[in-house]
Amino acid sequence: MAEFATTVFARKLAGSLAVLACATTLHAQPIKMRLYVDRDAPTGGDGFSWASAFNDLQDAFEVRREAILADVEIRIAEGRYTPDRGTMDTGSSFEIETVPTYSANSALTLSIRGGFAGLGHADPDERDPSRFVTVLSGDLAGDDGPDFANREDNCEHVIFAPNGPQVRVELDGLVIEGGNAREGNGGGICVNVPRFQDGSVSLTDCIVRDNLASSGGGIFVCPAADLFASHGGLLVSGGMVSGNRATRDGGGIYCDDAKLHATQIVDNEAAYGGGFAGGGYEPSVGRLEFDRVLVAGNRATIAGGGIYTRWIRGYRLTLAQNRAPLGSGALAEYWIDISFSIVAGNAGAPRAVETGEWKNYLKSSCVVGGLAQLGPEAPEVRGFLIEKDPRFVDPVGLDRDPMRASDNDYRLLADSPCIDIVGCGSRLFGLPLIDPLGSYACVDVTVFECDRGLLIMDLGAFEYQPQHDCGDFNRDGVRNSQDILEYLDAYAARLSTADLVRPCGTPRSEDFAEMLRRFEEGCP
């Protein structure tokens, strides 16, 4: 009876929204709607508050599909959600259907946000995706095993937009896992025909893991055959794409036009492009741009261990310990233009980066093995080329296997030759200057330089951060009065290392108080 009431409510809501649609188009303003989902909520809720939250995420998707002219935000409490409503239907998914836009020049937005505390907490809106983990899973039986065992009863796609969403899709703070598109595309996320500008599909601080497909094991975003001129429109910022597999191309991600920012693509596998692939559907597409990205531990059985696409361009890539018979780290069919990056430890091929016949560029980077690792024609080097070991914190991890990156640590040791040697405050996408761990890129420079945007940065994805957490300011392993004296010297010189509360700002009295607190408390 409660389920029937919910369905009736959704139909009434759809009728109301249809009436409002005409008025909305006149004013060119979408309706704003927020829906709430909590697996622990009682049945029969209308979804408009935490107190009356839906307990099945599909209810929120149904209402969204009826909301013809609405910007919709779906807030999801911690827990595990599957798309089958308990029926074990492997054809089910969280489906984003095509809806008309309210304006020829604008698109509606569907935001799906996880990581909320939900019911039973003092503040249900408290949000911490790492603490209140929200999982969208294709593992309908809850019996997935290692190496993709027991996947026959999983759904094909976890999130699916079969005809291309005429909405901007924003996924934020979610874990997406267990999709099984063994004969199709995009086990975790499958989106066809994005119709709008870059960022039509965006992922922020999401984890996409353990999905299987023919192309785009974790994520598949691609224009349809009649829309080759369209951009793929994928932006991934933060989070991680890991442990996915494609039998053809793009183990982690397949997209013809993607931007990656402060994210990690690790331990994925495919025939082409273990971590990322693009450009397989039309010669004019296949572009990857990046800023502060780790691509490590991926494997391709044919070419492009970490990356396989046509154009590769960006800043601060750490391309490490990938494997393939051709282009162990990356293969760019046309050209590459990479700056301030680290290429190290890739294996299985004569060269780490295989490039096309167009003009290729390498700016101020560290490539272990030098230009012999880039070819067949050596790129034009602008700035400097470091051939030394970049000195990663732990390139082998607890399992002592350097080619499995999930437990490796690609941050830089204090004696790394890649620290504080690049003066560049530019950003490829206009996004915050943070690395994949959320660390600020402004350290070890004067406040004057920070104010003018003349940031002294490191090579690669991760920015070295001085360790002051235990009050050992000079990092000599001993906490004594010398730490206070050296902090005062840095404070007086207005160095950013003395700014402990708000990095890359002006040292203030609150920073001094923070140093004293750390000094007194020490380490646990």
XYZ file of C-alpha atoms in Angstrom:
524
model
C 0.000 0.000 0.000
C 2.861 2.367 0.847
C 4.511 1.652 -2.489
C 1.201 2.381 -4.257
C 0.938 5.699 -2.400
C 4.443 6.642 -3.488
C 3.570 5.895 -7.133
C 0.400 7.980 -6.910
C 2.390 10.834 -5.416
C 4.926 10.688 -8.245
C 2.123 10.860 -10.816
C 0.541 13.835 -9.093
C 3.931 15.520 -8.938
C 4.457 14.943 -12.644
C 1.088 16.564 -13.407
C 1.947 19.597 -11.317
C 5.309 19.981 -13.018
C 3.722 19.719 -16.446
C 1.422 22.616 -15.553
C 4.387 24.631 -14.352
C 6.390 23.887 -17.484
C 4.703 26.574 -19.600
C 5.315 29.268 -17.001
C 8.894 28.108 -16.616
C 9.690 28.383 -20.317
C 8.347 31.944 -20.377
C 10.846 32.999 -17.736
C 13.684 30.737 -18.937
C 14.258 29.590 -15.373
C 14.193 25.945 -14.336
C 12.385 24.641 -11.311
C 14.726 23.739 -8.452
C 14.040 20.437 -6.741
C 15.878 18.520 -4.035
C 15.166 14.884 -3.244
C 16.419 12.790 -0.317
C 17.223 9.078 -0.199
C 18.122 6.984 2.828
C 18.035 3.182 2.791
C 17.026 3.256 6.481
C 13.956 5.417 5.871
C 10.481 3.860 6.225
C 8.525 3.133 3.038
C 6.001 5.597 1.665
C 8.040 8.812 1.897
C 7.660 11.556 -0.691
C 11.415 12.235 -0.877
C 11.221 15.964 -0.136
C 13.026 15.881 3.231
C 15.157 13.567 5.301
C 12.157 12.900 7.531
C 10.192 11.637 4.503
C 13.132 10.342 2.449
C 12.795 7.622 -0.164
C 14.413 4.360 0.902
C 15.029 3.278 -2.699
C 17.149 5.413 -5.012
C 15.035 4.339 -7.988
C 12.109 6.325 -6.509
C 14.161 9.500 -6.808
C 15.121 8.664 -10.400
C 11.461 8.107 -11.271
C 10.451 11.486 -9.894
C 13.372 13.114 -11.724
C 12.200 11.608 -15.002
C 8.743 13.067 -14.431
C 10.173 16.489 -13.544
C 10.366 17.682 -17.147
C 11.697 21.164 -16.454
C 13.575 20.915 -13.193
C 17.098 21.146 -11.928
C 17.221 18.176 -9.555
C 19.633 17.422 -6.744
C 19.444 13.961 -5.176
C 21.059 13.672 -1.751
C 21.874 10.108 -0.711
C 22.704 8.945 2.800
C 25.433 6.423 3.526
C 24.739 2.843 2.557
C 24.648 0.476 -0.401
C 22.068 0.933 -3.160
C 21.326 -1.399 -6.097
C 19.048 -0.562 -9.050
C 16.954 -3.760 -9.150
C 14.456 -3.042 -6.326
C 15.279 -6.492 -4.952
C 14.174 -8.330 -8.107
C 17.668 -9.485 -9.223
C 16.934 -8.013 -12.672
C 20.331 -7.820 -14.404
C 18.845 -5.429 -16.981
C 18.184 -2.786 -14.353
C 20.275 0.358 -13.854
C 19.986 3.842 -12.458
C 18.830 5.232 -15.779
C 19.037 8.849 -16.875
C 16.495 9.328 -19.641
C 16.499 12.066 -22.267
C 14.335 15.028 -21.296
C 13.674 18.273 -23.208
C 15.548 21.423 -22.233
C 13.819 24.595 -21.150
C 15.975 26.769 -23.401
C 17.829 26.267 -26.655
C 20.999 27.652 -25.043
C 20.872 26.022 -21.647
C 20.684 22.605 -20.087
C 19.131 21.320 -16.934
C 21.282 19.766 -14.217
C 20.926 16.462 -12.416
C 23.184 16.316 -9.359
C 23.561 12.990 -7.574
C 25.468 13.509 -4.345
C 26.478 10.909 -1.779
C 28.236 11.004 1.557
C 25.438 12.360 3.749
C 24.889 11.208 7.326
C 21.141 10.753 6.869
C 18.578 9.583 9.395
C 19.712 8.704 12.893
C 22.287 11.508 13.023
C 21.932 14.853 14.765
C 22.444 16.604 11.438
C 21.297 14.419 8.521
C 22.873 16.937 6.110
C 26.337 16.438 7.607
C 28.499 15.375 4.695
C 31.750 13.417 4.590
C 31.961 10.918 1.689
C 34.943 9.146 3.248
C 33.039 8.581 6.493
C 29.445 8.244 5.264
C 30.225 6.012 2.298
C 27.515 5.883 -0.374
C 27.834 2.910 -2.733
C 25.876 2.455 -5.973
C 26.434 -1.189 -6.790
C 25.701 -3.560 -9.636
C 26.391 -6.547 -7.387
C 22.755 -7.532 -6.943
C 23.463 -10.703 -4.960
C 26.263 -9.198 -2.884
C 28.600 -12.070 -3.745
C 31.293 -10.548 -5.993
C 34.665 -12.216 -5.663
C 38.215 -11.276 -6.625
C 39.289 -11.215 -10.281
C 35.678 -10.523 -11.365
C 34.256 -13.774 -10.020
C 30.479 -14.227 -9.570
C 29.573 -11.424 -11.974
C 26.920 -13.282 -14.008
C 24.134 -12.014 -11.752
C 25.336 -8.378 -11.730
C 23.524 -5.649 -13.636
C 25.059 -4.482 -16.909
C 25.418 -0.777 -16.051
C 25.187 0.894 -12.666
C 24.432 4.340 -14.131
C 23.084 4.398 -17.696
C 22.098 7.156 -20.112
C 21.283 5.173 -23.275
C 20.217 8.065 -25.506
C 22.400 10.796 -24.104
C 21.277 13.043 -21.270
C 20.003 16.447 -22.251
C 20.875 17.371 -18.702
C 24.226 18.104 -17.156
C 25.004 15.101 -14.983
C 26.988 15.773 -11.820
C 28.096 12.794 -9.725
C 29.654 13.752 -6.408
C 31.009 11.713 -3.502
C 29.849 8.305 -4.729
C 31.366 4.822 -4.956
C 30.266 3.148 -8.203
C 31.101 -0.532 -8.485
C 30.116 -3.955 -9.738
C 28.801 -3.188 -13.250
C 29.085 -6.096 -15.684
C 28.810 -4.889 -19.313
C 30.869 -7.791 -20.516
C 29.420 -7.537 -24.034
C 28.840 -3.779 -24.011
C 30.238 -0.454 -22.847
C 30.603 1.221 -19.465
C 30.087 -1.215 -16.630
C 30.097 1.483 -13.965
C 28.849 4.469 -15.972
C 27.643 4.370 -19.583
C 26.678 7.666 -21.196
C 26.024 8.109 -24.910
C 25.684 11.328 -26.883
C 26.484 14.215 -24.532
C 24.932 17.218 -26.265
C 26.462 20.174 -24.449
C 29.796 21.799 -23.721
C 32.712 20.310 -21.808
C 31.610 19.038 -18.438
C 28.270 17.569 -19.608
C 29.195 14.651 -17.363
C 31.271 15.443 -14.299
C 32.543 13.293 -11.457
C 33.809 14.943 -8.293
C 35.501 12.915 -5.567
C 33.986 9.657 -6.797
C 35.496 6.186 -6.650
C 34.753 4.025 -9.704
C 36.054 0.527 -9.083
C 35.766 -3.144 -10.005
C 33.566 -2.744 -13.088
C 33.793 -4.790 -16.283
C 32.944 -3.953 -19.923
C 34.044 -4.347 -23.508
C 35.023 -0.640 -23.678
C 35.244 1.739 -20.748
C 35.261 -0.775 -17.924
C 34.647 1.883 -15.297
C 33.357 4.829 -17.346
C 32.210 5.083 -20.963
C 31.289 8.514 -22.354
C 31.104 8.766 -26.123
C 29.200 10.658 -28.836
C 26.921 8.644 -31.093
C 27.818 7.851 -34.690
C 26.068 10.939 -36.095
C 27.622 13.350 -33.617
C 31.362 12.983 -34.157
C 31.793 16.739 -33.880
C 30.401 16.712 -30.341
C 32.802 16.798 -27.453
C 32.777 13.918 -25.035
C 32.207 16.376 -22.234
C 33.678 14.324 -19.363
C 35.348 16.023 -16.414
C 36.765 13.903 -13.590
C 38.024 15.860 -10.588
C 39.383 14.170 -7.488
C 38.618 10.604 -6.512
C 39.935 7.441 -8.103
C 39.229 5.060 -10.999
C 40.711 1.709 -10.021
C 40.549 -2.033 -10.570
C 38.298 -1.886 -13.649
C 38.704 -4.055 -16.737
C 37.793 -3.746 -20.430
C 38.221 -6.575 -22.899
C 38.830 -4.033 -25.669
C 39.799 -0.428 -24.837
C 39.775 1.886 -21.845
C 40.012 -0.319 -18.780
C 39.327 2.591 -16.448
C 37.806 5.189 -18.778
C 36.834 5.399 -22.422
C 36.031 8.899 -23.661
C 36.688 10.770 -26.892
C 37.194 14.120 -25.155
C 38.025 14.126 -21.456
C 39.530 16.352 -18.819
C 41.095 14.841 -15.699
C 41.974 16.954 -12.652
C 43.618 15.923 -9.375
C 42.560 12.314 -9.760
C 44.112 8.837 -9.764
C 43.753 6.216 -12.504
C 45.306 3.033 -11.086
C 45.362 -0.743 -11.597
C 42.958 -0.943 -14.529
C 43.456 -3.192 -17.552
C 42.410 -3.499 -21.198
C 43.755 -4.498 -24.602
C 44.288 -0.826 -25.532
C 44.645 1.897 -22.924
C 44.685 0.108 -19.601
C 43.855 3.265 -17.676
C 42.313 5.505 -20.332
C 41.430 5.220 -24.025
C 39.730 7.402 -26.612
C 39.471 8.074 -30.318
C 38.398 4.637 -31.427
C 35.246 5.755 -33.233
C 36.359 8.631 -35.512
C 39.741 9.974 -36.675
C 38.893 13.548 -35.650
C 38.366 12.763 -31.948
C 40.371 11.310 -29.105
C 41.652 14.050 -26.817
C 42.830 13.829 -23.218
C 43.727 16.876 -21.131
C 44.964 16.646 -17.557
C 46.206 18.626 -14.575
C 47.768 16.873 -11.556
C 46.856 13.280 -12.381
C 48.362 9.939 -11.377
C 48.222 7.161 -13.989
C 49.940 4.141 -12.461
C 49.866 0.354 -12.327
C 47.587 0.013 -15.366
C 48.115 -2.731 -17.934
C 47.335 -3.104 -21.647
C 47.871 -6.362 -23.464
C 48.454 -4.635 -26.834
C 49.288 -0.911 -26.516
C 49.137 2.071 -24.196
C 49.610 0.669 -20.711
C 48.314 3.785 -19.000
C 46.839 5.834 -21.863
C 45.895 5.181 -25.494
C 44.391 8.056 -27.454
C 45.185 10.536 -30.229
C 46.048 13.789 -28.435
C 47.522 14.074 -24.943
C 48.059 17.473 -23.375
C 48.443 18.804 -19.860
C 50.401 19.548 -16.725
C 51.821 17.529 -13.841
C 51.199 13.944 -14.825
C 52.793 11.111 -12.897
C 52.950 8.236 -15.383
C 54.478 5.375 -13.452
C 54.733 1.597 -13.449
C 52.248 0.918 -16.231
C 52.837 -2.004 -18.586
C 52.213 -2.760 -22.303
C 54.122 -4.269 -25.260
C 53.882 -0.928 -27.118
C 53.909 2.410 -25.298
C 54.273 0.978 -21.805
C 53.121 4.235 -20.226
C 51.159 5.930 -23.006
C 50.540 5.919 -26.734
C 49.464 9.102 -28.531
C 48.598 8.373 -32.167
C 48.938 12.025 -33.228
C 50.860 14.125 -30.687
C 51.692 14.841 -27.065
C 52.310 18.117 -25.276
C 53.059 17.460 -21.607
C 54.643 19.734 -19.031
C 56.049 19.451 -15.490
C 55.499 15.689 -15.405
C 57.206 12.507 -14.214
C 57.592 9.369 -16.342
C 59.179 6.489 -14.438
C 59.118 2.723 -14.012
C 56.894 1.820 -16.964
C 57.719 -1.614 -18.361
C 57.178 -4.094 -21.144
C 58.033 -1.922 -24.169
C 61.139 -0.258 -25.606
C 59.660 3.188 -24.921
C 57.437 4.486 -22.138
C 55.673 6.994 -24.394
C 54.984 6.185 -28.044
C 54.129 9.232 -30.152
C 52.752 9.938 -33.596
C 54.289 11.729 -36.531
C 53.095 15.228 -35.605
C 55.273 17.653 -33.657
C 55.539 16.599 -30.015
C 56.562 18.707 -27.021
C 57.941 17.995 -23.564
C 58.397 20.839 -21.102
C 60.463 20.799 -17.904
C 59.845 17.221 -16.853
C 61.499 14.173 -15.281
C 61.821 11.152 -17.563
C 63.826 8.267 -16.172
C 65.846 6.992 -19.108
C 65.765 10.335 -20.920
C 64.601 10.957 -24.458
C 65.170 7.313 -25.371
C 61.894 6.640 -23.541
C 59.953 8.931 -25.915
C 59.598 8.293 -29.612
C 60.006 7.134 -32.265
C 60.896 10.782 -32.966
C 62.191 12.559 -29.855
C 59.898 15.440 -28.880
C 61.055 19.029 -28.716
C 62.213 19.713 -25.153
C 61.394 23.110 -23.725
C 62.980 24.027 -20.423
C 64.879 21.180 -18.762
C 64.890 17.394 -18.684
C 65.670 15.511 -15.451
C 66.720 11.883 -15.925
C 67.232 11.019 -12.247
C 65.067 8.817 -10.041
C 62.167 11.042 -8.897
C 62.349 9.453 -5.405
C 58.812 8.316 -4.689
C 57.917 7.685 -1.035
C 57.107 3.999 -1.628
C 57.043 2.729 -5.228
C 56.549 -0.930 -4.282
C 53.910 -0.869 -1.523
C 53.136 -3.448 1.110
C 52.740 -6.199 -1.479
C 56.254 -5.420 -2.794
C 54.849 -5.444 -6.334
C 55.741 -2.178 -8.112
C 53.299 -2.890 -10.942
C 50.274 -2.894 -8.630
C 49.819 0.731 -7.689
C 46.902 0.732 -5.259
C 49.196 0.442 -2.237
C 52.137 2.399 -3.674
C 52.891 5.960 -2.587
C 53.845 8.321 -5.409
C 54.381 11.377 -3.264
C 57.918 12.769 -3.312
C 60.570 12.268 -0.658
C 62.261 15.340 0.775
C 65.411 14.682 -1.298
C 63.561 14.322 -4.608
C 65.089 16.245 -7.545
C 61.534 17.148 -8.605
C 60.661 19.464 -5.684
C 60.301 23.257 -5.965
C 61.769 23.725 -9.416
C 58.857 24.950 -11.536
C 57.485 28.467 -11.234
C 53.999 28.292 -12.694
C 50.696 29.367 -11.240
C 48.610 28.538 -14.317
C 45.716 26.098 -14.254
C 44.532 24.124 -17.239
C 40.852 24.124 -16.282
C 40.637 27.025 -13.838
C 40.134 24.525 -10.991
C 41.794 24.715 -7.549
C 45.544 24.161 -7.322
C 45.328 20.921 -5.355
C 46.800 17.486 -5.944
C 44.945 14.129 -5.894
C 45.208 14.032 -2.089
C 43.749 17.520 -1.723
C 47.064 19.113 -0.749
C 47.699 22.707 -1.721
C 50.251 23.405 -4.436
C 51.560 26.485 -2.659
C 54.300 25.522 -0.225
C 57.862 26.628 0.474
C 57.433 30.048 -1.143
C 57.128 33.554 0.247
C 53.728 35.104 0.758
C 54.713 37.844 -1.691
C 55.209 35.206 -4.377
C 51.901 33.586 -3.501
C 50.063 36.891 -3.754
C 51.477 37.453 -7.224
C 50.683 33.930 -8.332
C 54.329 33.005 -8.790
C 54.004 29.585 -7.244
C 57.043 27.345 -6.990
C 55.686 23.884 -7.647
C 56.890 20.319 -7.937
C 56.869 17.994 -10.910
C 54.255 15.276 -11.149
C 50.818 14.835 -9.639
C 51.694 15.251 -5.960
C 52.979 18.347 -4.216
C 55.541 17.699 -1.492
C 54.181 18.837 1.870
C 56.518 19.608 4.808
C 55.466 17.554 7.799
C 54.600 19.801 10.747
C 51.769 17.785 12.219
C 53.726 16.677 15.285
C 55.420 19.985 16.043
C 58.717 18.828 14.489
C 59.008 21.964 12.380
C 62.549 21.381 11.138
C 61.819 17.691 10.472
C 64.927 16.384 12.226
C 62.991 13.697 14.093
C 63.285 15.460 17.459
C 60.759 17.825 18.998
C 62.624 20.512 20.953
C 63.069 24.276 21.329
C 64.888 24.444 17.994
C 61.576 23.753 16.238
C 60.002 26.817 17.873
C 62.994 29.002 16.983
C 62.968 27.910 13.343
C 59.223 28.443 13.156
C 59.662 31.991 14.467
C 62.308 32.635 11.801
C 59.917 31.420 9.079
C 57.107 33.466 10.607
C 59.214 36.634 10.622
C 60.284 36.034 7.013
C 56.636 35.543 6.024
C 57.321 32.139 4.515
C 54.320 30.052 3.549
C 55.712 27.173 5.636
C 54.677 29.218 8.689
C 51.078 29.429 7.473
C 49.630 26.288 9.079
C 45.930 27.122 9.188
C 45.229 28.412 5.663
C 47.995 27.362 3.252
C 49.338 29.996 0.893
C 48.122 32.913 2.980
C 49.701 35.357 5.390
C 51.097 33.908 8.655
C 49.008 35.211 11.545
C 48.793 34.788 15.274
C 46.446 31.829 14.812
C 49.212 30.035 12.897
C 51.629 30.565 15.768
C 49.005 29.211 18.181
C 48.564 26.174 15.934
C 52.316 25.524 15.974
C 52.353 25.659 19.776
C 49.423 23.257 19.936
C 51.174 20.742 17.673
C 54.404 21.119 19.597
C 52.673 20.468 22.907
C 50.556 17.514 21.742
C 53.177 15.823 19.573
C 52.235 12.579 17.821
C 49.733 10.033 19.143
